[in-house]
mmCIF file of C-alpha atoms and ligand atoms in Angstrom:
data_model
loop_
_atom_site.group_PDB
_atom_site.id
_atom_site.type_symbol
_atom_site.label_atom_id
_atom_site.label_comp_id
_atom_site.label_asym_id
_atom_site.label_seq_id
_atom_site.Cartn_x
_atom_site.Cartn_y
_atom_site.Cartn_z
ATOM 1 C CA UNK A 309 0.022 0.270 0.214
ATOM 2 C CA UNK A 310 1.101 3.361 -0.832
ATOM 3 C CA UNK A 311 0.265 6.742 1.599
ATOM 4 C CA UNK A 312 0.371 9.824 -0.376
ATOM 5 C CA UNK A 313 0.620 12.580 3.200
ATOM 6 C CA UNK A 314 0.869 16.166 1.470
ATOM 7 C CA UNK A 315 3.884 16.640 -0.875
ATOM 8 C CA UNK A 316 5.562 13.048 0.096
ATOM 9 C CA UNK A 317 4.226 9.080 -1.002
ATOM 10 C CA UNK A 318 4.958 6.483 1.069
ATOM 11 C CA UNK A 319 5.662 3.273 0.763
ATOM 12 C CA UNK A 320 4.342 0.774 3.289
ATOM 13 C CA UNK A 321 6.960 -1.349 4.959
ATOM 14 C CA UNK A 322 6.594 -2.988 8.364
ATOM 15 C CA UNK A 323 3.580 -3.280 10.385
ATOM 16 C CA UNK A 324 4.112 -3.309 14.390
ATOM 17 C CA UNK A 325 1.274 -4.356 16.351
ATOM 18 C CA UNK A 326 1.192 -3.550 20.480
ATOM 19 C CA UNK A 327 -1.329 -5.753 22.065
ATOM 20 C CA UNK A 328 -2.708 -4.358 25.617
ATOM 21 C CA UNK A 329 -2.649 -0.965 25.513
ATOM 22 C CA UNK A 330 -5.971 -0.181 26.904
ATOM 23 C CA UNK A 331 -6.564 -1.390 30.505
ATOM 24 C CA UNK A 332 -10.234 -1.956 29.738
ATOM 25 C CA UNK A 333 -9.524 -4.488 26.451
ATOM 26 C CA UNK A 334 -7.177 -6.430 28.609
ATOM 27 C CA UNK A 335 -10.213 -6.761 31.428
ATOM 28 C CA UNK A 336 -12.244 -7.551 28.377
ATOM 29 C CA UNK A 337 -9.653 -10.615 27.719
ATOM 30 C CA UNK A 338 -8.951 -11.766 31.325
ATOM 31 C CA UNK A 339 -5.549 -10.595 30.902
ATOM 32 C CA UNK A 340 -3.153 -8.506 33.364
ATOM 33 C CA UNK A 341 -1.181 -5.193 32.370
ATOM 34 C CA UNK A 342 1.757 -6.133 30.829
ATOM 35 C CA UNK A 343 5.012 -3.402 32.338
ATOM 36 C CA UNK A 344 6.163 -2.991 28.968
ATOM 37 C CA UNK A 345 4.642 -2.474 25.525
ATOM 38 C CA UNK A 346 3.253 -5.727 23.644
ATOM 39 C CA UNK A 347 4.944 -5.955 20.016
ATOM 40 C CA UNK A 348 3.966 -8.899 17.275
ATOM 41 C CA UNK A 349 3.894 -7.600 13.361
ATOM 42 C CA UNK A 350 2.337 -7.981 10.882
ATOM 43 C CA UNK A 351 3.199 -8.533 7.123
ATOM 44 C CA UNK A 352 2.740 -5.370 4.654
ATOM 45 C CA UNK A 353 0.620 -7.938 2.467
ATOM 46 C CA UNK A 354 -1.874 -8.005 5.265
ATOM 47 C CA UNK A 355 -3.012 -4.524 4.574
ATOM 48 C CA UNK A 356 -6.805 -3.237 2.889
ATOM 49 C CA UNK A 357 -7.146 -0.016 1.579
ATOM 50 C CA UNK A 358 -10.744 1.168 2.345
ATOM 51 C CA UNK A 359 -13.051 0.411 0.389
ATOM 52 C CA UNK A 360 -11.379 -3.240 -0.595
ATOM 53 C CA UNK A 361 -13.104 -6.141 0.854
ATOM 54 C CA UNK A 362 -11.376 -8.182 3.651
ATOM 55 C CA UNK A 363 -11.490 -12.035 2.349
ATOM 56 C CA UNK A 364 -12.455 -14.103 6.089
ATOM 57 C CA UNK A 365 -9.891 -16.491 7.114
ATOM 58 C CA UNK A 366 -10.975 -20.216 6.808
ATOM 59 C CA UNK A 367 -8.410 -20.890 9.515
ATOM 60 C CA UNK A 368 -10.671 -20.209 12.406
ATOM 61 C CA UNK A 369 -14.134 -19.276 12.934
ATOM 62 C CA UNK A 370 -13.798 -16.605 15.425
ATOM 63 C CA UNK A 371 -13.056 -13.100 13.723
ATOM 64 C CA UNK A 372 -12.270 -10.313 15.875
ATOM 65 C CA UNK A 373 -12.910 -6.822 14.901
ATOM 66 C CA UNK A 374 -10.025 -4.519 17.027
ATOM 67 C CA UNK A 375 -10.387 -0.872 15.970
ATOM 68 C CA UNK A 376 -6.663 1.068 16.596
ATOM 69 C CA UNK A 377 -4.923 4.443 15.819
ATOM 70 C CA UNK A 378 -2.422 4.191 13.048
ATOM 71 C CA UNK A 379 1.032 5.656 13.158
ATOM 72 C CA UNK A 380 3.039 6.461 9.639
ATOM 73 C CA UNK A 381 6.236 7.279 9.928
ATOM 74 C CA UNK A 382 7.740 9.434 8.240
ATOM 75 C CA UNK A 383 11.672 9.903 9.405
ATOM 76 C CA UNK A 384 14.523 6.698 9.930
ATOM 77 C CA UNK A 385 15.594 6.557 13.251
ATOM 78 C CA UNK A 386 17.165 4.477 15.875
ATOM 79 C CA UNK A 387 16.956 5.155 20.017
ATOM 80 C CA UNK A 388 14.463 7.785 19.241
ATOM 81 C CA UNK A 389 13.454 9.777 22.433
ATOM 82 C CA UNK A 390 10.264 10.379 23.514
ATOM 83 C CA UNK A 391 10.420 14.208 23.334
ATOM 84 C CA UNK A 392 11.992 14.204 19.771
ATOM 85 C CA UNK A 393 9.120 11.371 18.769
ATOM 86 C CA UNK A 394 6.836 13.495 17.795
ATOM 87 C CA UNK A 395 9.038 14.650 14.392
ATOM 88 C CA UNK A 396 9.134 11.074 12.927
ATOM 89 C CA UNK A 397 5.591 10.944 12.669
ATOM 90 C CA UNK A 398 4.499 11.839 8.956
ATOM 91 C CA UNK A 399 0.754 10.778 9.529
ATOM 92 C CA UNK A 400 -2.082 9.036 11.207
ATOM 93 C CA UNK A 401 -4.956 6.997 10.606
ATOM 94 C CA UNK A 402 -7.305 3.658 11.119
ATOM 95 C CA UNK A 403 -6.979 0.347 10.793
ATOM 96 C CA UNK A 404 -7.848 -2.868 11.741
ATOM 97 C CA UNK A 405 -5.885 -5.551 13.990
ATOM 98 C CA UNK A 406 -8.048 -8.156 12.337
ATOM 99 C CA UNK A 407 -7.397 -11.431 15.068
ATOM 100 C CA UNK A 408 -9.021 -14.717 14.701
ATOM 101 C CA UNK A 409 -9.832 -14.820 18.501
ATOM 102 C CA UNK A 410 -10.277 -18.880 18.792
ATOM 103 C CA UNK A 411 -7.313 -19.725 17.134
ATOM 104 C CA UNK A 412 -4.959 -16.752 19.782
ATOM 105 C CA UNK A 413 -6.493 -18.895 22.686
ATOM 106 C CA UNK A 414 -5.414 -22.235 21.477
ATOM 107 C CA UNK A 415 -1.984 -20.413 20.904
ATOM 108 C CA UNK A 416 -1.642 -18.717 23.888
ATOM 109 C CA UNK A 417 -2.671 -21.950 25.920
ATOM 110 C CA UNK A 418 0.383 -24.038 23.872
ATOM 111 C CA UNK A 419 2.414 -20.899 24.545
ATOM 112 C CA UNK A 420 2.901 -20.929 20.696
ATOM 113 C CA UNK A 421 3.764 -17.926 18.788
ATOM 114 C CA UNK A 422 0.516 -15.439 17.703
ATOM 115 C CA UNK A 423 1.230 -14.882 13.636
ATOM 116 C CA UNK A 424 -1.294 -17.778 12.574
ATOM 117 C CA UNK A 425 -4.312 -15.870 14.652
ATOM 118 C CA UNK A 426 -2.960 -12.383 14.047
ATOM 119 C CA UNK A 427 -1.023 -11.884 10.665
ATOM 120 C CA UNK A 428 -2.893 -14.261 7.875
ATOM 121 C CA UNK A 429 -3.968 -12.355 4.947
ATOM 122 C CA UNK A 430 -6.044 -9.482 4.719
ATOM 123 C CA UNK A 431 -5.827 -8.970 9.036
ATOM 124 C CA UNK A 432 -4.936 -5.110 8.245
ATOM 125 C CA UNK A 433 -7.092 -3.276 6.821
ATOM 126 C CA UNK A 434 -5.900 0.547 7.177
ATOM 127 C CA UNK A 435 -7.200 3.927 6.289
ATOM 128 C CA UNK A 436 -6.096 6.514 3.872
ATOM 129 C CA UNK A 437 -3.917 8.793 6.529
ATOM 130 C CA UNK A 438 -3.824 12.599 7.172
ATOM 131 C CA UNK A 439 -0.623 14.493 7.083
ATOM 132 C CA UNK A 440 0.083 15.159 10.857
ATOM 133 C CA UNK A 441 1.362 18.677 12.407
ATOM 134 C CA UNK A 442 1.389 18.992 15.690
ATOM 135 C CA UNK A 443 -1.992 20.576 16.014
ATOM 136 C CA UNK A 444 -3.083 17.033 16.545
ATOM 137 C CA UNK A 445 -3.391 16.212 19.859
ATOM 138 C CA UNK A 446 -1.588 12.930 20.038
ATOM 139 C CA UNK A 447 -3.204 12.153 23.313
ATOM 140 C CA UNK A 448 -6.767 13.227 22.605
ATOM 141 C CA UNK A 449 -7.881 11.421 19.078
ATOM 142 C CA UNK A 450 -11.444 9.767 19.618
ATOM 143 C CA UNK A 451 -12.321 6.956 17.323
ATOM 144 C CA UNK A 452 -15.268 4.200 17.021
ATOM 145 C CA UNK A 453 -15.709 1.469 15.581
ATOM 146 C CA UNK A 454 -19.560 0.502 14.335
ATOM 147 C CA UNK A 455 -20.784 -3.402 12.515
ATOM 148 C CA UNK A 456 -23.384 -2.567 9.556
ATOM 149 C CA UNK A 457 -24.449 0.669 11.723
ATOM 150 C CA UNK A 458 -24.350 -0.845 15.486
ATOM 151 C CA UNK A 459 -21.576 0.937 17.340
ATOM 152 C CA UNK A 460 -19.049 -1.518 18.922
ATOM 153 C CA UNK A 461 -16.003 0.344 20.169
ATOM 154 C CA UNK A 462 -15.135 3.759 21.638
ATOM 155 C CA UNK A 463 -11.450 4.686 22.264
ATOM 156 C CA UNK A 464 -9.605 7.765 22.613
ATOM 157 C CA UNK A 465 -5.547 8.281 22.901
ATOM 158 C CA UNK A 466 -5.750 9.270 25.644
ATOM 159 C CA UNK A 467 -6.722 6.091 27.297
ATOM 160 C CA UNK A 468 -3.533 4.220 25.959
ATOM 161 C CA UNK A 469 -0.605 2.828 28.643
ATOM 162 C CA UNK A 470 1.393 3.221 26.354
ATOM 163 C CA UNK A 471 1.193 6.582 24.503
ATOM 164 C CA UNK A 472 2.690 7.253 20.983
ATOM 165 C CA UNK A 473 5.999 9.102 21.914
ATOM 166 C CA UNK A 474 6.945 5.600 24.274
ATOM 167 C CA UNK A 475 5.950 3.275 21.447
ATOM 168 C CA UNK A 476 8.424 5.027 19.082
ATOM 169 C CA UNK A 477 11.040 5.246 21.999
ATOM 170 C CA UNK A 478 10.925 1.937 23.242
ATOM 171 C CA UNK A 479 10.326 0.492 19.488
ATOM 172 C CA UNK A 480 13.472 2.383 17.976
ATOM 173 C CA UNK A 481 15.308 0.781 20.174
ATOM 174 C CA UNK A 482 14.769 -2.671 18.926
ATOM 175 C CA UNK A 483 14.592 -1.923 15.381
ATOM 176 C CA UNK A 484 15.686 1.471 13.054
ATOM 177 C CA UNK A 485 12.656 2.799 12.293
ATOM 178 C CA UNK A 486 11.983 3.665 9.037
ATOM 179 C CA UNK A 487 9.273 6.416 6.721
ATOM 180 C CA UNK A 488 6.258 3.880 5.601
ATOM 181 C CA UNK A 489 7.044 2.109 9.057
ATOM 182 C CA UNK A 490 3.439 1.666 10.448
ATOM 183 C CA UNK A 491 2.385 1.881 13.797
ATOM 184 C CA UNK A 492 -1.115 0.166 15.604
ATOM 185 C CA UNK A 493 -1.174 1.229 18.659
ATOM 186 C CA UNK A 494 -3.613 -1.082 20.217
ATOM 187 C CA UNK A 495 -7.497 -1.029 20.816
ATOM 188 C CA UNK A 496 -10.036 -0.406 23.114
ATOM 189 C CA UNK A 497 -12.706 -2.260 24.581
ATOM 190 C CA UNK A 498 -15.865 -3.566 23.014
ATOM 191 C CA UNK A 499 -13.743 -6.367 20.425
ATOM 192 C CA UNK A 500 -16.535 -8.691 19.085
ATOM 193 C CA UNK A 501 -17.223 -11.518 15.964
ATOM 194 C CA UNK A 502 -17.566 -10.309 12.306
ATOM 195 C CA UNK A 503 -19.241 -12.157 9.672
ATOM 196 C CA UNK A 504 -19.246 -12.691 5.983
ATOM 197 C CA UNK A 505 -21.733 -9.514 4.329
ATOM 198 C CA UNK A 506 -20.702 -6.725 7.738
ATOM 199 C CA UNK A 507 -19.833 -3.740 6.969
ATOM 200 C CA UNK A 508 -17.212 -2.561 9.083
ATOM 201 C CA UNK A 509 -16.757 1.220 9.826
ATOM 202 C CA UNK A 510 -13.974 2.852 11.188
ATOM 203 C CA UNK A 511 -14.271 6.934 12.037
ATOM 204 C CA UNK A 512 -12.424 9.818 13.877
ATOM 205 C CA UNK A 513 -13.888 13.584 13.496
ATOM 206 C CA UNK A 514 -10.107 14.208 13.258
ATOM 207 C CA UNK A 515 -9.099 11.458 11.003
ATOM 208 C CA UNK A 516 -12.182 10.675 9.362
ATOM 209 C CA UNK A 517 -14.281 7.789 8.023
ATOM 210 C CA UNK A 518 -12.647 4.338 6.258
ATOM 211 C CA UNK A 519 -15.255 1.066 5.317
ATOM 212 C CA UNK A 520 -14.758 -2.394 4.821
ATOM 213 C CA UNK A 521 -17.111 -5.653 3.444
ATOM 214 C CA UNK A 522 -16.523 -8.645 4.330
ATOM 215 C CA UNK A 523 -16.634 -10.275 1.455
HETATM 216 ZN ZN1 LIG B 1234 -4.909 -5.057 18.347
#
């Protein structure tokens, strides 16, 4: 996927996903708050642009929506201090971290990696980003997820346990961040099942509205 941000075009590079970043979501899954960001990755081949239909995976039966604020990195950096993190943000949008919850539960029980429950084809629908500028309050971005017009999730970036500057700092201590990297920053509570034929809508007054039909 290619993102147009002002005069720049960025090709998606890598997708970093943050788990367990909202206290109410951690509670609804019966887990405990992590002491540091929980990180997993998806290949960029998981991306689905808005308006295109999402193929249902067939290796599980309980596909969940997880609505997330997505950060697009615009400037490379390693060991980025929190105080400098916003300078590395090119854009913001909303995305879905689609998850096969039944497969994930099985992987957790076995102590196996999560990938087949999280990083399958079409598991990362992503909106069109808007260019970031410092008038956008990173710690107060409201967003919501509806399925067939029923409101399922509401969240605000201010409720994150690890805020965006900390996530950029943390990730860049492990990987040199590159332009086109995406950070899916975690989901608020209200996750739930999706079925073939559903229509998922993500909305934020600050970022826009994006919609995907499920094939
Ligand atoms: Zn997630």
